[in-house]
Coordinates of C-alpha atoms in Angstrom, one line a residue:
Chain A
M1 CA -6.1 -11.2 11.0
D2 CA -2.5 -12.1 11.9
L3 CA 0.0 -9.5 11.5
K4 CA 3.4 -9.4 12.8
K5 CA 5.7 -7.0 13.1
L6 CA 8.9 -7.3 12.0
N7 CA 10.9 -3.9 12.6
D8 CA 9.8 -0.4 11.6
Y9 CA 8.6 -1.1 8.3
T10 CA 7.6 -4.1 7.6
W11 CA 5.0 -6.3 8.8
E12 CA 4.9 -10.2 7.8
I13 CA 1.2 -12.1 7.7
P14 CA 2.3 -15.2 8.8
K15 CA 1.6 -17.8 5.3
S16 CA -1.5 -20.2 7.0
G17 CA -4.3 -21.9 5.6
E18 CA -4.6 -21.4 1.8
M19 CA -1.6 -19.4 1.9
R20 CA 1.4 -20.6 -0.3
V21 CA 3.5 -17.8 0.7
P22 CA 3.9 -15.4 3.0
T23 CA 2.6 -12.0 3.2
V24 CA 4.9 -8.3 3.4
I25 CA 3.9 -4.8 4.0
Y26 CA 6.9 -2.6 4.8
A27 CA 4.9 0.6 5.8
S28 CA 5.6 3.3 9.5
S29 CA 3.4 2.5 12.4
K30 CA 0.8 5.6 10.6
I31 CA 0.6 4.1 6.9
I32 CA -0.1 0.6 8.5
E33 CA -3.6 1.6 10.4
G34 CA -4.8 3.1 7.8
V35 CA -3.5 -0.3 5.6
K36 CA -5.6 -1.9 8.5
R37 CA -9.6 -0.1 7.7
D38 CA -9.9 -1.4 4.3
R39 CA -9.2 -4.9 2.0
T40 CA -5.6 -4.4 1.2
L41 CA -4.4 -6.8 3.6
Q42 CA -7.4 -9.6 3.1
Q43 CA -6.8 -8.9 -0.1
A44 CA -2.6 -8.9 -0.1
R45 CA -3.8 -12.3 1.3
N46 CA -5.0 -13.7 -1.0
V47 CA -2.7 -12.6 -3.3
A48 CA -0.6 -15.6 -1.7
C49 CA -3.1 -18.6 -2.6
L50 CA -2.9 -18.3 -5.8
P51 CA -1.2 -21.3 -8.2
G52 CA 3.5 -20.3 -9.0
I53 CA 3.6 -17.7 -6.6
Q54 CA 7.2 -16.9 -5.3
K55 CA 8.8 -16.2 -2.4
T56 CA 6.6 -13.2 -1.1
A57 CA 3.7 -11.9 -1.5
Y58 CA 4.9 -7.5 -1.0
V59 CA 2.7 -4.3 -0.6
M60 CA 4.0 -1.6 -1.1
P61 CA 3.6 1.4 1.7
D62 CA 1.5 3.8 -0.5
A63 CA -0.7 0.3 -0.7
H64 CA -4.7 0.6 -0.7
Q65 CA -7.6 -1.7 -1.2
G66 CA -8.1 -2.8 -5.4
Y67 CA -10.0 -5.2 -7.1
G68 CA -8.1 -8.0 -6.8
F69 CA -5.6 -7.0 -5.6
P70 CA -4.6 -4.2 -3.3
I71 CA -3.0 -1.4 -5.5
G72 CA 0.6 -0.9 -4.1
G73 CA 0.1 -4.9 -4.4
V74 CA 3.9 -6.8 -6.2
A75 CA 3.4 -10.6 -6.8
A76 CA 5.9 -12.8 -9.2
F77 CA 4.4 -15.6 -10.5
D78 CA 6.0 -19.6 -11.6
L79 CA 5.9 -20.1 -15.7
D80 CA 4.9 -23.1 -15.6
T81 CA 3.6 -23.1 -12.8
G82 CA 1.8 -19.9 -12.4
I83 CA -0.5 -17.4 -13.4
I84 CA -0.7 -14.2 -15.5
S85 CA -3.9 -12.2 -14.2
P86 CA -5.2 -8.0 -15.5
G87 CA -6.1 -7.8 -12.1
G88 CA -2.7 -8.0 -11.2
V89 CA -2.1 -5.1 -13.3
G90 CA -5.5 -3.2 -13.2
Y91 CA -7.6 -1.6 -16.0
D92 CA -5.1 1.3 -16.1
I93 CA -2.0 -0.9 -18.1
N94 CA 1.4 1.1 -18.5
C95 CA -0.5 3.9 -15.6
G96 CA 3.0 6.0 -15.4
V97 CA 4.9 8.5 -15.0
R98 CA 8.0 10.3 -17.4
L99 CA 10.3 13.2 -16.3
L100 CA 11.5 16.1 -18.5
K101 CA 15.0 17.7 -17.2
S102 CA 15.4 21.7 -18.8
E103 CA 18.0 23.8 -17.8
Y104 CA 15.7 26.2 -17.2
M105 CA 15.4 28.1 -13.5
E106 CA 12.0 29.2 -11.1
K107 CA 13.6 33.0 -12.3
D108 CA 13.9 32.0 -16.0
I109 CA 10.3 31.1 -16.4
H110 CA 8.6 33.2 -13.5
E111 CA 7.0 35.9 -15.2
K112 CA 6.1 33.8 -18.4
R113 CA 4.7 30.4 -16.2
K114 CA 1.1 31.1 -16.8
Q115 CA 2.1 31.6 -20.2
L116 CA 3.0 28.9 -20.8
L117 CA 0.8 26.9 -19.0
A118 CA -2.0 28.3 -20.3
E119 CA -0.6 27.0 -24.1
I120 CA 0.3 23.1 -22.5
F121 CA -3.1 23.1 -21.5
N122 CA -4.1 24.8 -25.8
E123 CA -1.4 21.6 -27.1
V124 CA -1.9 18.3 -25.2
P125 CA -5.6 17.0 -25.6
A126 CA -6.5 16.6 -22.6
G127 CA -9.3 14.4 -24.6
V128 CA -12.0 13.9 -22.3
G129 CA -15.2 13.6 -24.0
K130 CA -13.5 13.8 -27.7
G131 CA -10.6 13.0 -29.0
G132 CA -6.9 13.7 -29.2
I133 CA -5.4 16.1 -32.6
T134 CA -5.0 13.0 -34.5
R135 CA -7.9 10.6 -36.2
L136 CA -5.8 7.5 -37.0
S137 CA -6.2 4.8 -39.0
R138 CA -6.2 1.2 -38.1
N139 CA -3.2 -0.4 -39.7
V140 CA -1.4 2.7 -38.1
L141 CA -3.1 1.7 -34.2
L142 CA -1.3 -1.7 -35.0
E143 CA 2.0 -0.1 -35.0
V144 CA 1.7 2.3 -32.2
C145 CA 0.9 -1.5 -30.2
T146 CA 3.1 -3.4 -31.7
R147 CA 6.5 -0.6 -31.4
G148 CA 5.7 1.7 -29.0
A149 CA 7.7 5.1 -28.5
E150 CA 9.6 3.5 -31.9
W151 CA 6.3 5.0 -33.8
A152 CA 6.5 8.2 -31.8
V153 CA 10.1 8.9 -32.8
D154 CA 10.4 8.0 -36.2
N155 CA 6.8 10.1 -36.9
G156 CA 7.8 13.3 -35.2
Y157 CA 7.2 12.7 -31.8
G158 CA 10.9 13.3 -30.1
T159 CA 14.3 12.1 -30.2
R160 CA 16.3 8.9 -30.6
E161 CA 17.0 10.1 -26.9
D162 CA 14.3 9.2 -25.5
L163 CA 13.7 6.1 -26.0
K164 CA 17.2 5.0 -24.2
R165 CA 15.9 7.0 -21.5
T166 CA 12.0 4.5 -20.9
E167 CA 11.5 1.1 -19.5
E168 CA 11.8 -1.0 -22.0
Y169 CA 13.3 1.7 -24.7
G170 CA 10.1 2.7 -25.2
R171 CA 8.9 -0.8 -26.5
M172 CA 7.3 -4.0 -25.4
K173 CA 8.7 -6.8 -28.0
E174 CA 6.0 -9.4 -26.6
A175 CA 3.6 -7.0 -27.3
D176 CA 0.8 -8.5 -30.3
P177 CA -2.0 -5.9 -31.1
S178 CA -3.5 -8.4 -33.2
H179 CA -5.6 -9.8 -30.1
L180 CA -6.8 -6.3 -29.5
S181 CA -10.8 -6.7 -29.3
N182 CA -12.5 -3.7 -32.2
R183 CA -14.1 -2.1 -29.0
A184 CA -10.9 -2.0 -28.0
M185 CA -9.6 0.0 -31.1
E186 CA -12.7 1.4 -31.2
R187 CA -11.7 3.8 -27.7
G188 CA -8.0 4.1 -29.0
I189 CA -7.6 5.4 -32.2
P190 CA -9.6 8.9 -30.9
Q191 CA -7.6 8.7 -27.3
L192 CA -3.8 8.5 -28.7
G193 CA -1.9 11.6 -27.4
T194 CA -4.6 12.6 -24.5
L195 CA -3.7 12.7 -21.2
G196 CA -7.6 11.9 -19.5
A197 CA -8.8 12.9 -16.5
G198 CA -8.8 11.4 -13.4
N199 CA -6.1 11.2 -11.5
H200 CA -3.3 11.9 -14.4
F201 CA -2.1 15.5 -14.1
L202 CA 1.3 17.4 -16.4
E203 CA 3.0 20.0 -13.6
I204 CA 5.4 22.2 -14.2
Q205 CA 8.1 21.3 -11.5
K206 CA 11.2 22.6 -9.8
V207 CA 13.5 21.0 -7.8
S208 CA 13.1 22.3 -3.6
Q209 CA 15.7 20.0 -1.8
I210 CA 18.3 17.2 -3.3
F211 CA 19.4 14.2 -1.1
D212 CA 21.7 12.8 -2.7
E213 CA 24.5 15.1 -5.3
E214 CA 25.8 12.4 -6.6
V215 CA 23.1 9.9 -8.4
A216 CA 20.6 14.0 -8.7
G217 CA 23.6 14.7 -11.1
V218 CA 24.0 11.7 -13.0
F219 CA 20.1 11.8 -13.7
G220 CA 21.2 15.6 -15.0
I221 CA 19.4 16.5 -12.1
H222 CA 21.6 19.9 -10.3
S223 CA 20.4 22.7 -9.1
V224 CA 17.7 23.6 -6.1
D225 CA 14.7 26.3 -8.9
Q226 CA 16.0 23.9 -11.5
I227 CA 12.6 23.2 -14.2
L228 CA 11.6 20.0 -14.6
V229 CA 7.9 18.5 -16.0
M230 CA 6.9 15.7 -15.0
I231 CA 4.2 13.5 -17.4
H232 CA 1.2 11.8 -15.4
C233 CA -0.7 9.1 -17.8
G234 CA -1.5 5.9 -19.0
S235 CA -3.1 3.6 -21.8
R236 CA -6.9 5.5 -21.4
G237 CA -9.7 3.8 -23.1
L238 CA -7.9 1.1 -25.0
G239 CA -5.9 -0.2 -21.6
H240 CA -9.1 -0.4 -20.1
Q241 CA -10.9 -2.2 -22.5
V242 CA -8.3 -4.9 -22.4
A243 CA -7.8 -5.8 -18.4
S244 CA -12.2 -6.4 -19.5
D245 CA -12.4 -8.0 -22.3
F246 CA -9.0 -10.4 -21.4
I247 CA -11.3 -10.5 -17.5
R248 CA -14.8 -12.1 -19.6
L249 CA -12.8 -13.9 -21.4
M250 CA -11.1 -15.8 -18.4
E251 CA -13.9 -15.6 -17.0
D252 CA -16.2 -17.1 -19.4
Q253 CA -13.3 -19.9 -20.6
I254 CA -12.0 -21.0 -17.3
G255 CA -14.3 -19.9 -14.8
S256 CA -13.9 -17.8 -11.4
R257 CA -14.7 -20.5 -9.4
G258 CA -12.9 -21.6 -5.7
L259 CA -11.5 -17.7 -6.3
P260 CA -11.6 -16.1 -3.1
D261 CA -12.3 -12.5 -5.3
R262 CA -14.0 -12.5 -8.7
E263 CA -11.5 -9.6 -9.4
L264 CA -8.7 -12.2 -8.9
I265 CA -9.5 -14.1 -12.7
N266 CA -6.5 -15.7 -14.3
A267 CA -4.6 -17.9 -17.0
P268 CA -1.9 -20.0 -16.8
V269 CA 1.1 -17.7 -18.2
R270 CA 2.3 -20.7 -20.6
S271 CA -1.7 -21.6 -21.2
K272 CA -3.5 -19.5 -25.2
L273 CA -5.2 -17.2 -23.4
G274 CA -2.2 -16.5 -20.5
Q275 CA 0.1 -15.3 -23.3
M276 CA -2.9 -13.3 -25.8
Y277 CA -3.6 -11.3 -22.1
Y278 CA 0.5 -10.9 -22.1
Q279 CA 0.9 -9.8 -25.6
S280 CA -2.4 -7.3 -25.8
M281 CA -1.7 -5.6 -22.2
S282 CA 2.0 -5.0 -24.4
A283 CA 0.0 -3.5 -26.9
A284 CA -1.8 -1.2 -24.5
V285 CA 1.4 -0.9 -22.6
N286 CA 3.2 0.6 -26.0
Y287 CA 0.0 2.7 -26.4
A288 CA 1.0 4.6 -23.1
F289 CA 4.3 4.6 -24.4
T290 CA 3.4 6.2 -27.6
N291 CA 1.1 8.9 -25.5
R292 CA 3.8 10.3 -22.7
Q293 CA 6.5 10.8 -25.8
M294 CA 3.9 12.8 -28.4
I295 CA 3.5 14.5 -25.1
A296 CA 6.3 15.6 -23.9
H297 CA 7.0 16.4 -27.8
W298 CA 4.2 18.7 -27.7
V299 CA 5.5 20.7 -24.1
R300 CA 9.2 20.5 -25.8
N301 CA 7.7 23.2 -28.7
V302 CA 5.5 25.2 -26.0
F303 CA 8.9 25.8 -24.4
R304 CA 9.8 26.8 -28.0
K305 CA 7.9 28.7 -28.7
I306 CA 7.6 30.5 -25.1
M307 CA 10.6 31.1 -23.9
G308 CA 12.7 30.5 -27.8
S309 CA 14.5 27.7 -26.1
S310 CA 13.7 23.8 -25.8
E311 CA 17.9 23.0 -25.5
G312 CA 19.1 20.6 -22.4
M313 CA 15.3 19.0 -21.8
D314 CA 16.3 15.7 -22.4
Q315 CA 14.1 12.8 -21.2
V316 CA 15.3 11.7 -17.7
Y317 CA 13.6 8.5 -17.7
D318 CA 9.3 6.7 -18.5
V319 CA 8.3 4.2 -15.8
C320 CA 5.3 2.4 -15.9
H321 CA 3.2 2.5 -12.6
N322 CA 0.3 -0.8 -13.8
V323 CA 2.3 -3.8 -15.8
A324 CA 3.2 -7.2 -15.7
K325 CA 6.7 -8.3 -16.8
I326 CA 8.8 -12.1 -17.0
E327 CA 12.6 -10.6 -15.8
K328 CA 15.1 -12.2 -13.8
H329 CA 15.3 -13.1 -10.4
T330 CA 16.9 -14.9 -7.7
I331 CA 15.5 -17.0 -5.6
D332 CA 16.3 -19.0 -2.8
G333 CA 19.9 -18.5 -4.2
K334 CA 19.2 -20.0 -8.4
S335 CA 18.5 -17.6 -10.3
L336 CA 14.8 -18.0 -12.3
D337 CA 12.5 -16.0 -14.5
V338 CA 9.3 -14.7 -13.3
C339 CA 5.8 -12.7 -14.8
V340 CA 6.2 -9.9 -11.9
H341 CA 3.4 -8.1 -11.4
R342 CA 3.5 -4.6 -10.6
K343 CA -0.1 -2.9 -9.8
G344 CA 0.9 0.3 -8.7
A345 CA 3.8 0.3 -7.9
T346 CA 7.4 0.6 -9.9
R347 CA 10.3 -1.4 -10.8
S348 CA 13.6 -0.3 -8.9
F349 CA 16.2 -2.2 -10.2
G350 CA 20.1 -1.6 -8.6
P351 CA 23.0 -0.5 -10.8
G352 CA 24.3 -3.8 -12.7
R353 CA 20.3 -4.6 -14.3
E354 CA 20.7 -4.8 -18.3
E355 CA 17.4 -3.7 -18.0
I356 CA 18.4 -0.3 -17.6
P357 CA 20.0 2.4 -20.1
E358 CA 23.1 2.3 -19.2
V359 CA 23.5 5.9 -19.2
Y360 CA 22.0 4.8 -15.8
R361 CA 23.5 0.9 -15.1
S362 CA 26.2 2.2 -12.8
V363 CA 23.7 4.2 -10.2
G364 CA 20.6 2.7 -10.7
Q365 CA 17.6 3.1 -12.1
P366 CA 15.6 6.9 -12.2
I367 CA 11.9 6.1 -10.1
F368 CA 8.6 8.8 -10.2
I369 CA 6.3 9.2 -7.1
P370 CA 4.1 11.1 -8.1
G371 CA 2.8 13.3 -4.8
S372 CA -1.0 14.9 -4.8
M373 CA -2.5 17.5 -6.9
G374 CA -0.7 20.7 -6.1
T375 CA 2.9 19.1 -3.6
A376 CA 5.9 17.3 -3.8
S377 CA 7.1 15.0 -6.0
Y378 CA 10.2 12.9 -4.9
I379 CA 12.4 11.1 -7.3
L380 CA 14.6 8.6 -6.2
V381 CA 17.1 5.4 -7.4
G382 CA 15.7 1.5 -7.3
T383 CA 18.5 -0.7 -5.0
A384 CA 19.8 -3.5 -4.8
E385 CA 18.4 -4.9 -1.5
A386 CA 14.5 -3.8 -3.6
E387 CA 15.9 -6.7 -6.1
K388 CA 15.9 -9.4 -2.6
M389 CA 13.2 -7.4 -0.8
S390 CA 10.4 -7.2 -3.4
F391 CA 11.4 -8.7 -6.8
G392 CA 13.2 -5.3 -7.2
S393 CA 10.3 -2.9 -7.1
T394 CA 8.8 0.2 -5.0
A395 CA 5.7 2.5 -4.2
H396 CA 4.3 4.5 -6.9
G397 CA 2.4 7.8 -5.5
A398 CA 0.2 9.7 -2.5
G399 CA -2.6 6.8 -2.6
R400 CA -6.5 8.2 -1.9
L401 CA -6.7 8.3 2.4
M402 CA -11.1 10.1 0.9
S403 CA -13.3 9.0 -1.7
R404 CA -13.9 11.6 -4.0
H405 CA -17.3 11.7 -2.6
E406 CA -16.4 13.0 0.5
A407 CA -13.7 15.6 -1.2
L408 CA -16.3 16.8 -3.9
R409 CA -18.8 17.7 -0.7
R410 CA -15.8 19.5 1.4
F411 CA -13.9 21.0 -0.8
R412 CA -14.5 23.7 -4.0
G413 CA -12.1 23.4 -6.7
E414 CA -13.0 27.7 -7.4
Q415 CA -10.9 27.8 -3.9
I416 CA -8.2 24.9 -4.3
K417 CA -7.3 27.1 -7.4
R418 CA -6.7 30.1 -5.2
D419 CA -5.1 28.6 -2.3
L420 CA -3.0 27.1 -4.7
E421 CA -2.5 30.2 -6.5
N422 CA -1.6 32.0 -2.6
K423 CA 1.3 29.1 -3.0
G424 CA 2.2 30.3 -6.3
I425 CA 1.6 27.5 -8.2
E426 CA -0.5 28.3 -11.3
L427 CA -3.4 25.3 -12.1
Q428 CA -5.7 25.3 -15.4
A429 CA -7.8 21.9 -15.7
T430 CA -11.0 20.7 -17.8
G431 CA -14.0 21.0 -14.8
W432 CA -13.6 22.5 -10.9
K433 CA -15.3 19.1 -10.2
G434 CA -12.3 17.6 -11.4
V435 CA -10.0 19.3 -9.1
A436 CA -11.6 19.3 -6.1
E437 CA -12.4 15.6 -6.2
E438 CA -7.7 15.3 -6.7
A439 CA -8.1 17.8 -3.4
S440 CA -4.5 16.7 -2.5
Q441 CA -6.8 16.8 1.7
A442 CA -7.6 13.8 -0.1
Y443 CA -4.7 12.1 -0.4
K444 CA -2.1 10.7 1.7
D445 CA 0.9 12.2 2.7
V446 CA 3.9 11.0 -0.1
D447 CA 6.5 12.2 2.1
D448 CA 5.2 9.6 4.9
V449 CA 5.4 6.8 1.7
V450 CA 9.5 7.8 0.4
K451 CA 10.3 7.5 3.9
V452 CA 9.4 4.3 4.3
S453 CA 10.7 3.6 0.6
H454 CA 14.1 5.0 1.2
N455 CA 14.8 3.8 4.9
V456 CA 13.5 0.0 4.3
G457 CA 15.6 -0.1 1.2
I458 CA 13.3 -0.4 -1.6
G459 CA 13.9 2.7 -3.2
R460 CA 17.0 5.5 -2.0
L461 CA 16.4 9.7 -2.1
V462 CA 17.5 11.5 -5.0
A463 CA 15.5 14.9 -5.0
K464 CA 12.7 16.3 -4.1
V465 CA 10.6 18.6 -6.3
V466 CA 7.0 20.5 -6.0
P467 CA 4.7 22.3 -8.7
V468 CA 5.5 25.7 -10.2
G469 CA 2.1 25.3 -12.6
V470 CA -0.4 22.4 -12.9
M471 CA -3.1 20.6 -15.7
K472 CA -5.6 18.8 -14.8
G473 CA -7.4 16.8 -17.4
Chain B
M1 CA -38.2 6.4 -5.3
E2 CA -35.2 7.3 -5.0
R3 CA -32.7 5.9 -8.4
Y4 CA -28.9 5.6 -6.7
R5 CA -27.3 6.6 -4.1
F6 CA -23.7 6.7 -3.4
L7 CA -21.3 5.5 -0.4
D8 CA -18.7 5.9 0.7
H9 CA -15.4 4.0 -1.1
T10 CA -12.0 5.6 -0.8
A11 CA -10.5 5.3 -4.0
D12 CA -13.3 5.5 -6.1
A13 CA -17.1 5.3 -6.8
K14 CA -19.6 2.4 -4.8
F15 CA -23.3 2.7 -5.5
Q16 CA -26.7 0.8 -4.3
A17 CA -29.8 2.0 -7.6
F18 CA -33.0 1.2 -6.5
G19 CA -35.9 0.2 -9.3
N20 CA -39.5 -2.0 -8.4
T21 CA -37.8 -4.1 -11.3
L22 CA -35.1 -5.7 -12.8
E23 CA -35.0 -3.3 -15.3
E24 CA -35.2 -0.3 -13.8
A25 CA -32.4 -0.9 -11.4
F26 CA -30.5 -1.9 -14.4
S27 CA -31.2 1.5 -16.1
N28 CA -31.1 3.3 -12.9
A29 CA -27.4 1.9 -12.6
A30 CA -26.5 2.9 -16.2
L31 CA -27.9 6.7 -15.0
A32 CA -25.5 6.9 -11.8
T33 CA -22.2 5.6 -13.9
A34 CA -23.2 8.6 -16.4
S35 CA -23.2 11.3 -13.2
L36 CA -19.9 10.1 -12.9
M37 CA -18.8 11.6 -15.8
W38 CA -21.6 13.9 -16.6
D39 CA -25.1 15.9 -15.5
W40 CA -26.4 13.3 -17.2
E41 CA -30.0 15.1 -16.3
R42 CA -28.4 18.1 -18.5
I43 CA -28.2 15.7 -21.9
E44 CA -30.6 16.7 -24.6
K45 CA -31.7 13.7 -26.2
K46 CA -31.4 14.1 -30.0
V47 CA -28.7 11.1 -30.6
E48 CA -31.0 7.9 -30.5
L49 CA -28.2 4.3 -30.3
Q50 CA -30.0 0.5 -29.9
V51 CA -27.9 -1.5 -27.5
E52 CA -27.6 -5.6 -26.4
V53 CA -25.4 -6.8 -23.9
Q54 CA -25.4 -10.5 -23.3
G55 CA -23.8 -11.9 -19.8
R56 CA -23.8 -16.1 -18.7
D57 CA -25.2 -14.5 -15.8
L58 CA -27.1 -11.1 -14.0
K59 CA -23.4 -9.4 -13.0
Q60 CA -21.9 -9.9 -16.2
L61 CA -24.3 -9.0 -17.2
L62 CA -24.7 -5.4 -15.6
C63 CA -21.1 -5.3 -16.2
S64 CA -21.3 -4.7 -19.9
F65 CA -24.5 -2.6 -19.8
L66 CA -22.7 -0.6 -18.0
E67 CA -19.2 -0.6 -19.7
E68 CA -21.6 0.5 -23.2
I69 CA -21.2 3.6 -21.9
V70 CA -17.9 4.4 -21.6
Y71 CA -17.7 2.3 -24.1
L72 CA -19.4 4.9 -27.0
L73 CA -17.9 8.0 -25.0
D74 CA -15.0 7.0 -26.2
S75 CA -15.6 5.9 -29.5
R76 CA -18.2 7.9 -30.8
S77 CA -18.0 10.7 -27.8
F78 CA -21.8 9.7 -27.1
L79 CA -23.6 11.2 -23.8
L80 CA -26.0 9.1 -22.5
G81 CA -29.2 11.2 -21.0
V82 CA -31.5 8.3 -20.4
P83 CA -31.9 4.9 -21.4
E84 CA -35.6 3.5 -22.8
R85 CA -36.7 0.4 -22.9
V86 CA -34.6 -1.6 -21.0
R87 CA -35.9 -5.3 -21.8
L88 CA -34.0 -8.6 -19.9
D89 CA -34.2 -12.3 -21.7
K90 CA -33.3 -15.2 -20.9
K91 CA -32.4 -17.8 -22.8
G92 CA -30.4 -21.0 -22.8
G93 CA -28.4 -20.1 -19.7
L94 CA -27.5 -16.2 -21.7
F95 CA -28.9 -13.4 -20.4
T96 CA -29.5 -10.4 -23.4
L97 CA -30.2 -6.7 -21.7
K98 CA -32.1 -4.6 -25.1
A99 CA -31.8 -0.8 -24.5
L100 CA -32.6 2.1 -26.6
F101 CA -30.3 4.8 -25.1
K102 CA -30.8 8.5 -26.0
G103 CA -28.1 11.2 -25.4
D104 CA -25.9 13.8 -27.5
E105 CA -22.3 13.7 -28.5
Y106 CA -20.2 15.4 -26.1
S107 CA -19.9 20.2 -27.5
E108 CA -17.6 22.5 -25.8
K109 CA -21.6 23.2 -23.9
Y110 CA -21.1 19.9 -21.6
E111 CA -18.5 19.5 -19.1
I112 CA -17.4 16.3 -18.4
H113 CA -15.7 16.5 -15.2
G114 CA -14.7 12.8 -14.2
D115 CA -13.3 9.2 -16.2
V116 CA -14.5 5.8 -15.9
K117 CA -12.0 3.4 -16.7
A118 CA -13.6 0.4 -15.9
I119 CA -17.0 -1.1 -13.7
T120 CA -15.5 -3.8 -11.4
Y121 CA -17.4 -7.0 -10.0
D122 CA -15.6 -5.4 -6.8
E123 CA -18.4 -5.8 -3.6
M124 CA -21.1 -5.7 -7.1
E125 CA -24.7 -7.2 -5.5
I126 CA -27.8 -7.9 -7.4
V127 CA -30.7 -8.1 -5.2
E128 CA -33.8 -9.4 -6.0
G129 CA -37.4 -8.8 -4.1
D130 CA -40.2 -6.8 -4.3
R131 CA -37.8 -4.0 -4.8
F132 CA -34.6 -4.4 -7.2
M133 CA -30.9 -3.2 -5.9
V134 CA -27.8 -3.0 -7.0
Q135 CA -24.8 -2.4 -6.3
V136 CA -21.4 -0.9 -8.1
V137 CA -18.2 -0.1 -7.7
V138 CA -16.6 1.3 -10.6
D139 CA -12.8 2.6 -11.2
I140 CA -12.0 6.2 -11.8

C-alpha cells in the first residue's frame, strides 16, 4: 500500500482504486510503525471507499485495528448520498469519559484515600454478573433513553449545572427508543448506573503538570496536586445489543455484498433503516450519559461522607468516544451538514462552536484522553485547526499494544497491585485476572499519542494528571 | 481432542474451536466465549435454559448462538457451564440451532473476570471437513 509521509506527524494513503477520498493518518514515526503491523491502514482505506464519504478518511494517533472501521477512525458522510454504519461507531456506543474537579489537594485526602476508594468501590456497582442497584421498569428505561442525563438530574442524581457541561447537554434529541429490541431493553434494565469491566475504570487523580494555565483555569483546574475524579464507561449491554441488532437488520435488509468486510455493513443516512439506527444509537448515547451522571452523583456522596463535603466538585465536562452525529463542517469552502462517525475518537471543537457550553466557548471544548491503568491521563482543549484537519476530532486513549492473553501470561494481578502501591496508587478491582489483562505495559504510551495531537494541532495539551486511586470494574 | 485455542489478537480475543461435527465445534466455541468471562468448568449445572437461534448463513448463526451467552448473562445473570443437545437444522435457506444451556445463576462464589461486548464477523471462519473448525474474534 502506498503510504506517503507528508510531514513529521502526517501520513497519507493517496486516493487510488475504489477509494473515493484519500486517507490521512496522524502519527509519529514510532506510532506509524505500530499501525503498519495490524490491519488499521487497510481498514481506513476501506472506509475511504464508502458511498458519500467527504474530503478524507482520518485516522487518529491512537489508532489500532477494529471491526470494519479502525479504532481511532473519523469519517464524515453526505446526508443525501452517504451512509451510516454501526461499525463506524463501535459496539460500545458512547463509551466516554466524565471528569469532576474538586477543591481538595492531594495532602487533604492522603490519609483517607484508601477509605475513599473502598467506599467508591462499595457505592458504584461494577455490575459484572449482577445488575446495578436499581431495578427499572420498562417505562423508566424508555425515559432514560429519551431524556438521558436530564432524567438522572430530575431524579436526584447531580445538578442542572452538570448538564450544561456535558456533550450534547447530556441528551441527544434525536433519540427514539421505540426501535430498541426486547433484548436491548432486557440487557439495559439491570445495568443502569454500572461501570462495567474490561478497560472501564474510575480514578481519583491529582494534577501533575499544567501546560496551559489560562485554559486550565477556565476548566476549573488551577493547581498541581489538585484532586480530580475521572469516570470511564459506556452504554453497557444495551449499546452492544443496539450495534449487534442493526448489523443484523442491515445484513438482512440490505446485504453486505460488494463490501470488502462484513463489519462495514451500512445503510443510507436518510433511509428508514439508517434513521432507525441513528435514533436507536442516540438512545444508547443517552443511556450512557445517564450512567455517568449517576456514577458521578455517587462519587460526590462518597466525598461528602468521608471528607465531610463535596463542595466545589463541579463537572469539568463529559465527552463521547464512540458516536455518530450530524454536524456542520466546511467542505470545499461550503458549510455542509454531514454525518460524522467517531470510533475511538474525541470531538475536538475549537473556540466559537455553538455546540460547546458557553463557559468554554471562548477557549474550546475540554477533551479527556485516559491512559492505561495506573499511568497518566491528559486534559486537552479543542482547536479550530481540528475542524479543518479531522472534522473536529482527536485521539481517545492509549490503545492496546499487547493481547489480553499475552498480558495474562506475563503479568500477575497481585504483583501489579503491589507495584502500583509502591508508586502510591491504590487499586480496587473485582478480580485479579482483569487487572493483569489491563496492565499498563500492554498499552501504547499515551504520552506519545497526546504529543502527536498537540504538535499536529488537532487537540492542544492543557494538563497532565496521574492516578491516586483506581477502581477497575 | 482440544476444544478450543486462543490466538494472538492485540485488542480483543480471537479463538478457534474444534469438533468432529459442526455442532460440536459450535458448542466448543460457546465454551471458549464463556471462558473469556468465567471459568465454565467451575459452574454448577443447576439451571437449564432452552436456546434457539436462527441465521441466514452459518456465520450469522454462529454469531447469534454466541451472542446468546452474553445476553443471558446480562439479562438473567446466567453463567453457562455446558451446552448440551446442540442440534443444527436447515429449512428453506434458514439455519436453526437449538441447544440446552446448563449452568448457574451468578453468585459471589463465582468470579467474572472479563466483559464480552459483542461477537463479530471479523476474521470469522467456518471450515468444514473431517474435523470442523470455527474461528471467531470477540470484542472485549
